Coordinates of C-alpha atoms (C1' of nucleotides) in Angstrom, one line a residue:
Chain D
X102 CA 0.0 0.0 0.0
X103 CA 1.1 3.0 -0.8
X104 CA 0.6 6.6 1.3
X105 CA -0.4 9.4 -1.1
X106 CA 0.6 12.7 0.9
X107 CA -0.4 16.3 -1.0
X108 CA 2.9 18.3 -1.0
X109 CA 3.0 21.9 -0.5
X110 CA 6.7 22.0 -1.9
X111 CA 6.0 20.5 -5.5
X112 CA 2.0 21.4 -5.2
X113 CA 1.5 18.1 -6.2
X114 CA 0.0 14.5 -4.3
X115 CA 3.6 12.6 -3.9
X116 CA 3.8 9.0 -3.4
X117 CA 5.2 9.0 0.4
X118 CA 8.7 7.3 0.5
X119 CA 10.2 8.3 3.5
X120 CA 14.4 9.3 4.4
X121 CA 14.6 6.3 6.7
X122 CA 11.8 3.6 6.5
X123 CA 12.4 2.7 10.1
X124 CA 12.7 5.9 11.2
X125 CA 10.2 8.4 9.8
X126 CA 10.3 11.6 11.4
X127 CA 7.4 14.5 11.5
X128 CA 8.0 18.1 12.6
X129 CA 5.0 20.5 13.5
X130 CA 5.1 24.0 14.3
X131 CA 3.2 24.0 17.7
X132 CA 1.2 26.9 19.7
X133 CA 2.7 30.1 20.9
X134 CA 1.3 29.4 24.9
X135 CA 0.0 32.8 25.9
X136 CA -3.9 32.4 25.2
X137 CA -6.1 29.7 25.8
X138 CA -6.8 27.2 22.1
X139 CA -8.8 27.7 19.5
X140 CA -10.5 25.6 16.7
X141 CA -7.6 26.8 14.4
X142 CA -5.1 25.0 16.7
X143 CA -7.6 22.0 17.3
X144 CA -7.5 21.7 13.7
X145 CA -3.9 21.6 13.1
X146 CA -3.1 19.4 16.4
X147 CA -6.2 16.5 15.3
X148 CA -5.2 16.9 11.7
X149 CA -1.4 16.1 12.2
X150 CA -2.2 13.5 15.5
X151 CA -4.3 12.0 12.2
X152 CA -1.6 12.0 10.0
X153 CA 0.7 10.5 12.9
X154 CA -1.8 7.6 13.5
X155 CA -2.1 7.0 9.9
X156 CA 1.8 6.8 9.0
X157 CA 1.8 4.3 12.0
X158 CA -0.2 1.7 10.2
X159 CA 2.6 1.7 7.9
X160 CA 5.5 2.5 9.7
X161 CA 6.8 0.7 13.0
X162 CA 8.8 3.7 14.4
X163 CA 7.2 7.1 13.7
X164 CA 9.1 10.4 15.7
X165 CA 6.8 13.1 16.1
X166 CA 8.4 16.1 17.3
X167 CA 5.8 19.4 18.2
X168 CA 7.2 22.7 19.9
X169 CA 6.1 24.5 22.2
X170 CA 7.1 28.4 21.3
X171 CA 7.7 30.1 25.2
X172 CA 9.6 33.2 23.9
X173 CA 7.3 35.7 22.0
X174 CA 6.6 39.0 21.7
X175 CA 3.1 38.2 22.2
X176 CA 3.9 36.7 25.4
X177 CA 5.6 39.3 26.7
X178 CA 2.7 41.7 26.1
X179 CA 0.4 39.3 27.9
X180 CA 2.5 39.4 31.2
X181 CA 2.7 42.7 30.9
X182 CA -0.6 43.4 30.5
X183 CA -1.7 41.0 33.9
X184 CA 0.8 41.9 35.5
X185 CA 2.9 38.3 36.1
X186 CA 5.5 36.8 35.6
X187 CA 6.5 35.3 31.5
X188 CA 6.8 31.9 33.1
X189 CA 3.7 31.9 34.4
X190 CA 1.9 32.7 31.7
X191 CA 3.3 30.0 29.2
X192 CA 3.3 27.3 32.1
X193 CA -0.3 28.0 32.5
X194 CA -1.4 28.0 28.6
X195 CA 1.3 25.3 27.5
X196 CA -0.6 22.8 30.3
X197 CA -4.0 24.4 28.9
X198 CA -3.0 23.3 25.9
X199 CA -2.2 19.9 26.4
X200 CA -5.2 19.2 28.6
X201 CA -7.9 20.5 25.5
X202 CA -5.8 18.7 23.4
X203 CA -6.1 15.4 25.2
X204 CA -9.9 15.9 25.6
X205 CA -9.4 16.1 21.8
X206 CA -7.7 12.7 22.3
X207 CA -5.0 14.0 20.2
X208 CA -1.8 12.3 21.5
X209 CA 1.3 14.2 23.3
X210 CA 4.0 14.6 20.5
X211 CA 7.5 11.9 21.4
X212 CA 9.2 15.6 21.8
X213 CA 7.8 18.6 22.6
X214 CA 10.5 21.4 23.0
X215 CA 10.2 24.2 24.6
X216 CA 11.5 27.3 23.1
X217 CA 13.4 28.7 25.6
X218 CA 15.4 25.2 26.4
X219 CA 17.0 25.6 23.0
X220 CA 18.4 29.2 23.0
X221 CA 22.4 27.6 23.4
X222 CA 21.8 25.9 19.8
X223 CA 20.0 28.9 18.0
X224 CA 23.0 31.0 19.3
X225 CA 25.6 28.3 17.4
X226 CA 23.4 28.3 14.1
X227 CA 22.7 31.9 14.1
X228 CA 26.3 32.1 14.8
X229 CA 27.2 29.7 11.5
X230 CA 24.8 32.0 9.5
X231 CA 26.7 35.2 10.2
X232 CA 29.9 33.5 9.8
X233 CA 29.1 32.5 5.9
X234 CA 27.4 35.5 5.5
X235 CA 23.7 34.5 5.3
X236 CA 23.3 37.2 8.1
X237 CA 24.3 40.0 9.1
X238 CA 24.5 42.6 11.7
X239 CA 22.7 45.8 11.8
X240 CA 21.1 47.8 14.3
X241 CA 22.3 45.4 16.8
X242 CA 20.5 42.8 15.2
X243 CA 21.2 39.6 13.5
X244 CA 19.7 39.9 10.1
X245 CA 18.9 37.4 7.9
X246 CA 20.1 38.2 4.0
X247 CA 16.8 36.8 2.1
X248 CA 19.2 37.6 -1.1
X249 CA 21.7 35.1 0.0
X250 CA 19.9 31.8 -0.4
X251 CA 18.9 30.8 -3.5
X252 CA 15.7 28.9 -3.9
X253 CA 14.3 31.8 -1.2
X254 CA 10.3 31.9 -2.2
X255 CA 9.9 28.2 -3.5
X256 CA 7.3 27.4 -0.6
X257 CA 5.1 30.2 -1.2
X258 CA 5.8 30.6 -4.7
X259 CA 6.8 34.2 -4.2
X260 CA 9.4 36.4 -5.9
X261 CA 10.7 39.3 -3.8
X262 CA 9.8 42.8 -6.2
X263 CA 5.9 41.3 -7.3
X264 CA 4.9 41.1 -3.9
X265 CA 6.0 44.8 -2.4
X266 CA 3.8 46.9 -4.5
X267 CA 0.2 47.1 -2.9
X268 CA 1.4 45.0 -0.1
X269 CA 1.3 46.2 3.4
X270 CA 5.0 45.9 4.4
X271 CA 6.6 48.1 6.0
X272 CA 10.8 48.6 5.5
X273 CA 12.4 48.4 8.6
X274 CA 15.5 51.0 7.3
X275 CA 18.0 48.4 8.9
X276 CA 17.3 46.3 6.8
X277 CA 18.7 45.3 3.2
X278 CA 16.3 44.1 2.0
X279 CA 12.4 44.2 2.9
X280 CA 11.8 40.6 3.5
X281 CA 15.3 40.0 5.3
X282 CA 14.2 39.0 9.0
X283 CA 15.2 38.8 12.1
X284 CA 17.2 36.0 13.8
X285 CA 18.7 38.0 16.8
X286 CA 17.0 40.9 18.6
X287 CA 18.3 43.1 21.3
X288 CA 16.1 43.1 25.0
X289 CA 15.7 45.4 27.0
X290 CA 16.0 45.4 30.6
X291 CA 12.7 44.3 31.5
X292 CA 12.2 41.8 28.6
X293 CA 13.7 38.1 29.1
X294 CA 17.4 38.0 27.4
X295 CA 20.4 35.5 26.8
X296 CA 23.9 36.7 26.9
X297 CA 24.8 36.3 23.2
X298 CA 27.9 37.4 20.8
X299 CA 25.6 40.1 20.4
X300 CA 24.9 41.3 23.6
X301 CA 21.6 40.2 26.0
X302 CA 19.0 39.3 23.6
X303 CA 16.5 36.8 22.4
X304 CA 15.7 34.9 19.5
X305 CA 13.5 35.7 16.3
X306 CA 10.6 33.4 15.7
X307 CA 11.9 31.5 13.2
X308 CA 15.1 30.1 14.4
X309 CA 13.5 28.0 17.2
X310 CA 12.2 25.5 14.8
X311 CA 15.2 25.2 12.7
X312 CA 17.3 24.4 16.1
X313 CA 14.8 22.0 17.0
X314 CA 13.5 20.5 14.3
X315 CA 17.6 20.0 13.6
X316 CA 18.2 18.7 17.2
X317 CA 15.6 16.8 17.9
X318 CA 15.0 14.8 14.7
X319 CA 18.2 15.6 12.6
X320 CA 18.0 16.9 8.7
X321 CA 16.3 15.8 6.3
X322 CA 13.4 15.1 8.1
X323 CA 10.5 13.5 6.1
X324 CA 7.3 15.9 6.8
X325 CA 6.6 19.3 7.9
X326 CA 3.6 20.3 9.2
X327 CA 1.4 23.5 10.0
X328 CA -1.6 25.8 9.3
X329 CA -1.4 27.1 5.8
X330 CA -0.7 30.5 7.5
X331 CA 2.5 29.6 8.1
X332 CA 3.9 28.9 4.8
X333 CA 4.7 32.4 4.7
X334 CA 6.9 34.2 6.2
X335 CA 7.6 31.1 8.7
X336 CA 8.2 27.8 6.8
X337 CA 10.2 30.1 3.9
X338 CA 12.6 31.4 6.8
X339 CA 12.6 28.1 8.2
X340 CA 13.9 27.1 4.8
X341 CA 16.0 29.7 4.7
X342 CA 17.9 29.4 7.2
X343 CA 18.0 25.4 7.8
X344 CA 19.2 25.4 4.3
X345 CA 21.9 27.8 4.2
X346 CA 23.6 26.4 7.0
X347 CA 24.7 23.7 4.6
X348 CA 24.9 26.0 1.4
X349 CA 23.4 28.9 -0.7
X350 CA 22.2 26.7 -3.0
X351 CA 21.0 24.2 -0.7
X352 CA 17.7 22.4 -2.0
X353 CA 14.8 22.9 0.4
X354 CA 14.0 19.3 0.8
X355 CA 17.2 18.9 2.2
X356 CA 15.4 20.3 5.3
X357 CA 12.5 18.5 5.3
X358 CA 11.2 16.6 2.5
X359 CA 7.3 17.2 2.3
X360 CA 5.6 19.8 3.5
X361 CA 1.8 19.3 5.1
X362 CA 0.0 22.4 5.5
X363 CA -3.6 22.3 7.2
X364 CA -6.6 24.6 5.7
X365 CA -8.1 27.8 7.7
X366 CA -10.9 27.3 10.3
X367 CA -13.7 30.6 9.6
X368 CA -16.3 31.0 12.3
X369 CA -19.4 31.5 10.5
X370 CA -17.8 32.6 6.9
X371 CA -15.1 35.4 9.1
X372 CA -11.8 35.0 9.9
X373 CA -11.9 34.3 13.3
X374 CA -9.9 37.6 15.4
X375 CA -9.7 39.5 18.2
X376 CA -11.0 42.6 17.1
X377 CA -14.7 40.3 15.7
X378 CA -14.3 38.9 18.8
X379 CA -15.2 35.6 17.4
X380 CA -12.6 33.5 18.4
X381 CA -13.7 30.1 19.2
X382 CA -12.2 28.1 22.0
X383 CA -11.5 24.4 22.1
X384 CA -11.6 24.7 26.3
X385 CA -15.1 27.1 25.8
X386 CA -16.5 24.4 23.7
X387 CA -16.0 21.5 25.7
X388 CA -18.5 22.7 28.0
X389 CA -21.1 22.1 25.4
X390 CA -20.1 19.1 23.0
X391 CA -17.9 16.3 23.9
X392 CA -13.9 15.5 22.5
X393 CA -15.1 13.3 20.1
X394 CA -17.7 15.6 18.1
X395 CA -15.1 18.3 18.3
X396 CA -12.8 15.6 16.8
X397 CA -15.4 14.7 14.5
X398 CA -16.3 18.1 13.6
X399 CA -12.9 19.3 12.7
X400 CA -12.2 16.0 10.4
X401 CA -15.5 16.1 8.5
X402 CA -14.1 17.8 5.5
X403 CA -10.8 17.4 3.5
X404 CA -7.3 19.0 5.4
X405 CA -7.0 21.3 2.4
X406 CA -10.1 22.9 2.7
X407 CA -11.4 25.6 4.5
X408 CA -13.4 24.6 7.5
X409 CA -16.6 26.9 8.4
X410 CA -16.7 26.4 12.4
X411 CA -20.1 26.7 13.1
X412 CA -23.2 25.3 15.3
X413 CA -24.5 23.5 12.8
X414 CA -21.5 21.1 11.8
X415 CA -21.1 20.0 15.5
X416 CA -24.8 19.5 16.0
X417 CA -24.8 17.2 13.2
X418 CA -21.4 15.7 14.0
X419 CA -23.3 15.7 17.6
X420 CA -25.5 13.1 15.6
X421 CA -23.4 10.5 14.1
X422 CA -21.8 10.1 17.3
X423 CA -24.9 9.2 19.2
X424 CA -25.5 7.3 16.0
X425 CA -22.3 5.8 16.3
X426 CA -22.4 4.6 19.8
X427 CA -26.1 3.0 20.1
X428 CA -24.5 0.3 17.7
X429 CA -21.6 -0.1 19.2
X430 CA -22.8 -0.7 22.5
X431 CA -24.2 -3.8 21.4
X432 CA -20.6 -4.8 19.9
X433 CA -19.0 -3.8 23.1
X434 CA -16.1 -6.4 23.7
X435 CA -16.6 -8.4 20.6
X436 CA -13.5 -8.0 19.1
X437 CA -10.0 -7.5 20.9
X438 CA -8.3 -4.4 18.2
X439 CA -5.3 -4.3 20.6
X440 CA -2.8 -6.5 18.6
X441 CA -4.7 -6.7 15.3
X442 CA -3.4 -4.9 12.1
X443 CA -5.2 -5.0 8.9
X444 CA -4.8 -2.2 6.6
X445 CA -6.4 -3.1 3.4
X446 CA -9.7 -2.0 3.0
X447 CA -11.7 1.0 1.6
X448 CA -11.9 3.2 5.0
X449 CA -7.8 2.8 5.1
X450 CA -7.6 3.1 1.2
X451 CA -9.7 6.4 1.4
X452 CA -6.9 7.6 4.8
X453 CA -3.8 6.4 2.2
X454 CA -5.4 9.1 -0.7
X455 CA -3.7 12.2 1.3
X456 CA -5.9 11.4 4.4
X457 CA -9.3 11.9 2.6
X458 CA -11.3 11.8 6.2
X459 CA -15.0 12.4 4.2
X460 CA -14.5 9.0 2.2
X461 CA -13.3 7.0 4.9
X462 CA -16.5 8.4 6.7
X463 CA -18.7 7.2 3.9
X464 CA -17.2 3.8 4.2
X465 CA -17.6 3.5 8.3
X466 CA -21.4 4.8 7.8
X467 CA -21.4 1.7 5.1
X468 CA -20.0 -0.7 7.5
X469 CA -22.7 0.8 10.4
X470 CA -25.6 -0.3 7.9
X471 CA -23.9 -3.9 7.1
X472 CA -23.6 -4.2 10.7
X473 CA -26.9 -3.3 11.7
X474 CA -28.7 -5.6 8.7
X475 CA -26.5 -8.3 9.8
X476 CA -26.8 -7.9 13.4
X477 CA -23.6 -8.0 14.9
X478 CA -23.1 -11.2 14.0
X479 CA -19.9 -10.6 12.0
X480 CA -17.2 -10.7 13.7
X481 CA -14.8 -9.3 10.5
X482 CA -16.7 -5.9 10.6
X483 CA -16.6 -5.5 14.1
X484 CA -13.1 -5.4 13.6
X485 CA -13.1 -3.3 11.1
X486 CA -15.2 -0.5 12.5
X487 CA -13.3 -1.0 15.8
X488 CA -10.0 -0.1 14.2
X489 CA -11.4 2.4 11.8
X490 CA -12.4 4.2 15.2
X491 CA -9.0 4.0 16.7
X492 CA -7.2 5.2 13.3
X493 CA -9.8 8.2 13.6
X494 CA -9.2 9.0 17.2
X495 CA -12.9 8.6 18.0
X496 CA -12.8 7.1 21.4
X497 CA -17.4 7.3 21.3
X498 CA -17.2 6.1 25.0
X499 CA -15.9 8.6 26.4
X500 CA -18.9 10.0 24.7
X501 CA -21.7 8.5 26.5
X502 CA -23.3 10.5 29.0
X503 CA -23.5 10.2 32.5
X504 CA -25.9 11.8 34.9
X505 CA -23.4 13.2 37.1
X506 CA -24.1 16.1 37.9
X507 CA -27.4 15.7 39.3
X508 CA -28.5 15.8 43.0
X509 CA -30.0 13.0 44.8
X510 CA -33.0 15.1 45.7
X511 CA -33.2 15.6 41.6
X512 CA -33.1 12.4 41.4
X513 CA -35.7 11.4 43.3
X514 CA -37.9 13.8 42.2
X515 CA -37.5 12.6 38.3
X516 CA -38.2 8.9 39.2
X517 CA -40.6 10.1 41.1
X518 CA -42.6 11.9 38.4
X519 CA -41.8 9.2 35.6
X520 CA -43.5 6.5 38.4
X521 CA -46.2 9.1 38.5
X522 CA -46.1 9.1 34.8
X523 CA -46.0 5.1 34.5
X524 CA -48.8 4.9 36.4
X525 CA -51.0 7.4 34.4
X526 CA -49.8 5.6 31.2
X527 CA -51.0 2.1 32.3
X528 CA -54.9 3.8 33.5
X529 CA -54.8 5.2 29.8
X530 CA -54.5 8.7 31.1
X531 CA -52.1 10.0 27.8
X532 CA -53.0 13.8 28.5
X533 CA -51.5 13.2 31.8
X534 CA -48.7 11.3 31.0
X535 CA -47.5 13.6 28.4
X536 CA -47.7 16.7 30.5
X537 CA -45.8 15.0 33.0
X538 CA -43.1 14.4 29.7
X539 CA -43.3 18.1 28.8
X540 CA -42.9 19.4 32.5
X541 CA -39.6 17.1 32.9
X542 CA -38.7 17.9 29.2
X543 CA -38.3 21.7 30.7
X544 CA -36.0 21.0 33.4
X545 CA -34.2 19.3 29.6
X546 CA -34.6 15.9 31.3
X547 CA -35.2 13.4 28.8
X548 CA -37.9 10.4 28.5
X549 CA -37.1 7.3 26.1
X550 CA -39.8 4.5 26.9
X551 CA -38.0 1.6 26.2
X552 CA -39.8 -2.4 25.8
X553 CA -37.5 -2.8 29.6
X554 CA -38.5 0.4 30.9
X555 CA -38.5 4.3 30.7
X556 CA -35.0 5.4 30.9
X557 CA -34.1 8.9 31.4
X558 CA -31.2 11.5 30.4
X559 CA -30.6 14.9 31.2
X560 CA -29.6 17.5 28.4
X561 CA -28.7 14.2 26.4
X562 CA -25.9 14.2 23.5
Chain S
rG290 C1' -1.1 44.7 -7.1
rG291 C1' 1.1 39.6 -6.3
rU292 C1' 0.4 34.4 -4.6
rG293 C1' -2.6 30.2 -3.4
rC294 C1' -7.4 27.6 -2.7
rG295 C1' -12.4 27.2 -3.9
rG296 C1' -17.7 27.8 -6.1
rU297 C1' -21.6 20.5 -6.0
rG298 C1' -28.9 19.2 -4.0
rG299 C1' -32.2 23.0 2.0
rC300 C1' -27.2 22.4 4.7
rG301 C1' -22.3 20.0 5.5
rG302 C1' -19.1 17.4 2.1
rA303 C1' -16.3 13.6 -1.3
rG304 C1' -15.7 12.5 -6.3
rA305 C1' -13.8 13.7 -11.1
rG306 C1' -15.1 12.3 -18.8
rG307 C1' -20.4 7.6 -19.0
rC308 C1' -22.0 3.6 -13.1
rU309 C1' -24.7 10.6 -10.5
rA310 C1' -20.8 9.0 -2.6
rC311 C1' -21.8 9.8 2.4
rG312 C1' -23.9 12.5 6.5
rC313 C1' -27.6 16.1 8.6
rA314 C1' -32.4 18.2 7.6
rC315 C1' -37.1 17.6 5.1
rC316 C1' -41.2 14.5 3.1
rG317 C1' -44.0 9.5 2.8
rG318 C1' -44.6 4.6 5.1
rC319 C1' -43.8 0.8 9.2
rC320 C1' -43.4 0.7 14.5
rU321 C1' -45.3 3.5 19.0
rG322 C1' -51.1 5.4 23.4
rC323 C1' -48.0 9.7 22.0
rA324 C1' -42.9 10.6 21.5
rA325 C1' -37.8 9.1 20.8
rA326 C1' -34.9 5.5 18.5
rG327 C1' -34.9 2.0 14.6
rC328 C1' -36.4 0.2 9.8
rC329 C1' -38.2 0.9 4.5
rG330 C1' -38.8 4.5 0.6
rA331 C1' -38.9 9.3 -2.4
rG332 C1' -37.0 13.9 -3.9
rU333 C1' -33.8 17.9 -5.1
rA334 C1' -26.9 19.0 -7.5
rC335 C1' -22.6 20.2 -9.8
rA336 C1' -21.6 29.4 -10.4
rC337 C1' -22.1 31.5 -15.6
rC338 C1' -21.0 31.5 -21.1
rG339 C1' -18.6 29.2 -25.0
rG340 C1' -15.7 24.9 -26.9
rU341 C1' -13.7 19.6 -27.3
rU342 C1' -16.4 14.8 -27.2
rC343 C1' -21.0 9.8 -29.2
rG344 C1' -21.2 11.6 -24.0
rA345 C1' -18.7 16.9 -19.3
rA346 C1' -20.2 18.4 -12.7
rU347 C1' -15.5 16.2 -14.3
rC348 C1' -11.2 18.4 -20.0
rC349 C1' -10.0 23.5 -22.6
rG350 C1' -10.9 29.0 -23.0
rG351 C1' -13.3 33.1 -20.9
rU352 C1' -16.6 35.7 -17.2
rC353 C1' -18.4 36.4 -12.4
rC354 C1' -18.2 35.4 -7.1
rG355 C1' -16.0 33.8 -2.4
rC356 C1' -11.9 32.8 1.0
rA357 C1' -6.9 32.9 2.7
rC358 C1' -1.8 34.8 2.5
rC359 C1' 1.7 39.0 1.3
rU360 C1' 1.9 42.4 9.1
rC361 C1' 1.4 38.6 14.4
rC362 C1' -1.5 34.4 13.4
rA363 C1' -2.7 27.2 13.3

RNA sequence: GGUGCGGUGGCGGAGAGGCUACGCACCGGCCUGCAAAGCCGAGUACACCGGUUCGAAUCCGGUCCGCACCUCCA
């Protein structure tokens, strides 16, 4: 079987062959920790834990390295602004982070690098870059020369003069050219610094993933991964610099050898910003719909495309998963998945196409209906659904929901009104019985009168 | 102005020269005291204008519209 992965590099669908078969290696470009997580970040992080899973039917050892960016302008400003220490600020949001991300069931990268515990090796490649020339100093900043490398544009397709007119940049005069950037910046007193060969400073935000990417998985990699966003100026200086390290005329898949770039989330057909105030968050959103039809939501359509975040796609993804789960609880503990491994069928065919979630959606529903005509008697499909689930990420129990938080009085009061109800149903006393099922309907309890019984749910999903 | 991605039924969303996915909603039927769930069934589609072809939603040319990036952004 062959993995078809759609290459941002070449703009083409590549056949996946990786640097080292038993050794494939994945770099993302992970959150900036000074806010709490949005869909946008959800997106990337299920899309690329998607990805991971995926390359794992294929590939015994899989290295997923994802960064964790603790040095920022941004983040500086935001413990400013509250008044606390930088520290506690990223501590805060980076375990924020990883705890939405986990309700997302979106698994903790094998690395995940901090920023900050990397300065020592941006300092030596920043240092390498000035000493060839790629950079230099101006200002009291290191400077990357844009001019210097190359193949500088290939990523985002981008020549330097077509770009400037109409555009909104604005020429730094320190600079030599408009789109040379920043590797080393100057701090001031009350702004977190390294000592440096030039002077008490702090990194640009590009460097950190070439140090890391470069220590913690070694170049070539085989896949770089991010929101499309990022392509430019980020993955190009990543590029950039990663390359000319080694030479100006360095190809860019020496760095890394395919690049895997996520669509934009919207929120209702906007870009999703501050000054809208239509940001979305993953850790807001939990309090309403479960991981798994967040999960669900944000794989629904292709990677590539753009995702509308709306009410209406979780309500309905709200819907397959209740869907999902009444048939599986009858398949319960059928079928052991643990140790089994089949990966030739449609739903893994459809995953193999450059991760083309819809089909492989189309193919589960198919295998719900075969299940359900054939019920549950075969023991083959079980299988396969059970796996398709785990490939997904969808773990539907976690799903189901309990009554927890619900008081005992409560409690006794509901079953004390559906025995009320039971009784009026038996005398034949419907107007009764269904104002009793209106009255608990407001207080969004939930009636299903089952052939063992009525059973009840409050504000059920 | 430059670059990239799109416009598919009421909605979401794959596909990609003939077999017209899939899901949600809606409608009809079965079931049910009524609901819910489930089951069975029906319908509606490929932005526009030309062209190529026996045949185009799918290829080619043009037009219109949308989104994103070019500044921090996943």
């Amino acid at each position: 079987m062959t993995f078809l992965i759609y290459d941002s590099l070449t703009k083409k669908k590549q056949q996946f062959v990786p640097v080292d078969k038993n050794n494939v290696r994945v770099y993302a470009c992970g959150p900036t920790v000074y806010n709490y997580a949005h869909v946008g970040n959800a997106r990337m992080s299920v899309v690329t834990d998607l990805l991971i899973r995926v390359l794992k039917t294929i590939y015994k050892n899989v290295k997923f390295v994802s960064n964790i960016t603790d040095v920022d302008d941004k983040i500086i400003e935001a413990a400013k602004k509250e008044k606390v220490k930088i520290e506690d600020i990223t501590s805060k949001f980076e375990k924020i982070y990883n705890q939405d991300m986990l309700e997302l069931n979106v698994r903790l990268p094998d690395i995940q690098p901090k920023a900050t515990e990397y300065i020592k090796e941006m300092i030596i490649m920043i240092e390498k870059l000035v000493q060839n020339q790629s950079a230099y100093i101006s200002n009291d900043n290191v400077i990357f020369n844009v001019k210097k490398y190359k193949h500088y544009g290939v990523l985002s397709r981008r020549t330097k003069d077509e770009q400037i007119a109409g555009s909104r940049i604005e020429v730094a005069d320190y600079k030599k050219n408009p789109e040379d950037f920043v590797l080393w910046k100057p701090s001031k007193e009350d702004e977190p610094g390294w000592e440096s060969p030039w002077g008490r400073g702090r990194p640009g935000w590009h460097i950190e993933c070439s140090a890391m990417s470069e220590k913690c998985l070694k170049t070539p990699f085989d896949i770089h991964c991010g929101g499309v966003d990022l392509t430019f100026p980020h993955h190009e200086n990543e590029i950039a610099q990663s390359c000319s390290l080694v030479a100006n005329d360095c190809e860019p898949s020496e760095f890394s050898k395919y690049w895997f770039h996520n669509g934009f989330v919207t929120s209702n057909g906007e870009k999703m910003s501050k000054s809208l105030g239509n940001i979305k968050l993953v850790n807001d959103m939990l309090k309403e719909y479960s991981g798994p039809v967040i999960r669900l939501s944000l794989l629904s359509s292709h990677y590539r495309q753009p995702l509308d975040w709306s009410k209406k796609i979780l309500d309905q993804s709200k819907k397959n998963i209740l869907r999902f789960s009444k048939v599986l609880k009858d398949i319960e503990n059928k079928v052991d998945t643990n140790n089994l491994n089949q990966n030739d069928n449609d739903f893994i065919r459809a995953l193999y196409d450059d991760l083309n979630t819809p089909k492989a959606l189309a193919v589960l529903n198919g295998w719900f209906d075969d299940l359900k005509k054939n019920s549950s008697s075969n023991e083959n499909l079980v299988f396969l659904i059970k796996q398709a689930l785990q490939i997904f990420g969808l773990d539907i129990k976690r799903n189901q929901s309990t009554n927890t938080n619900i008081t005992e009085e409560e409690k006794i009061m509901i079953e004390k009104m559906i025995q009320e109800r039971e009784i009026a149903r038996k005398n034949k006393d419907f107007r009764k019985a269904d104002e009793l099922r209106e009255k608990l309907k407001e207080m969004r309890i939930f009636l299903d009168d089952t052939s063992g019984g009525t059973i009840w749910k409050k504000n059920e999903s």
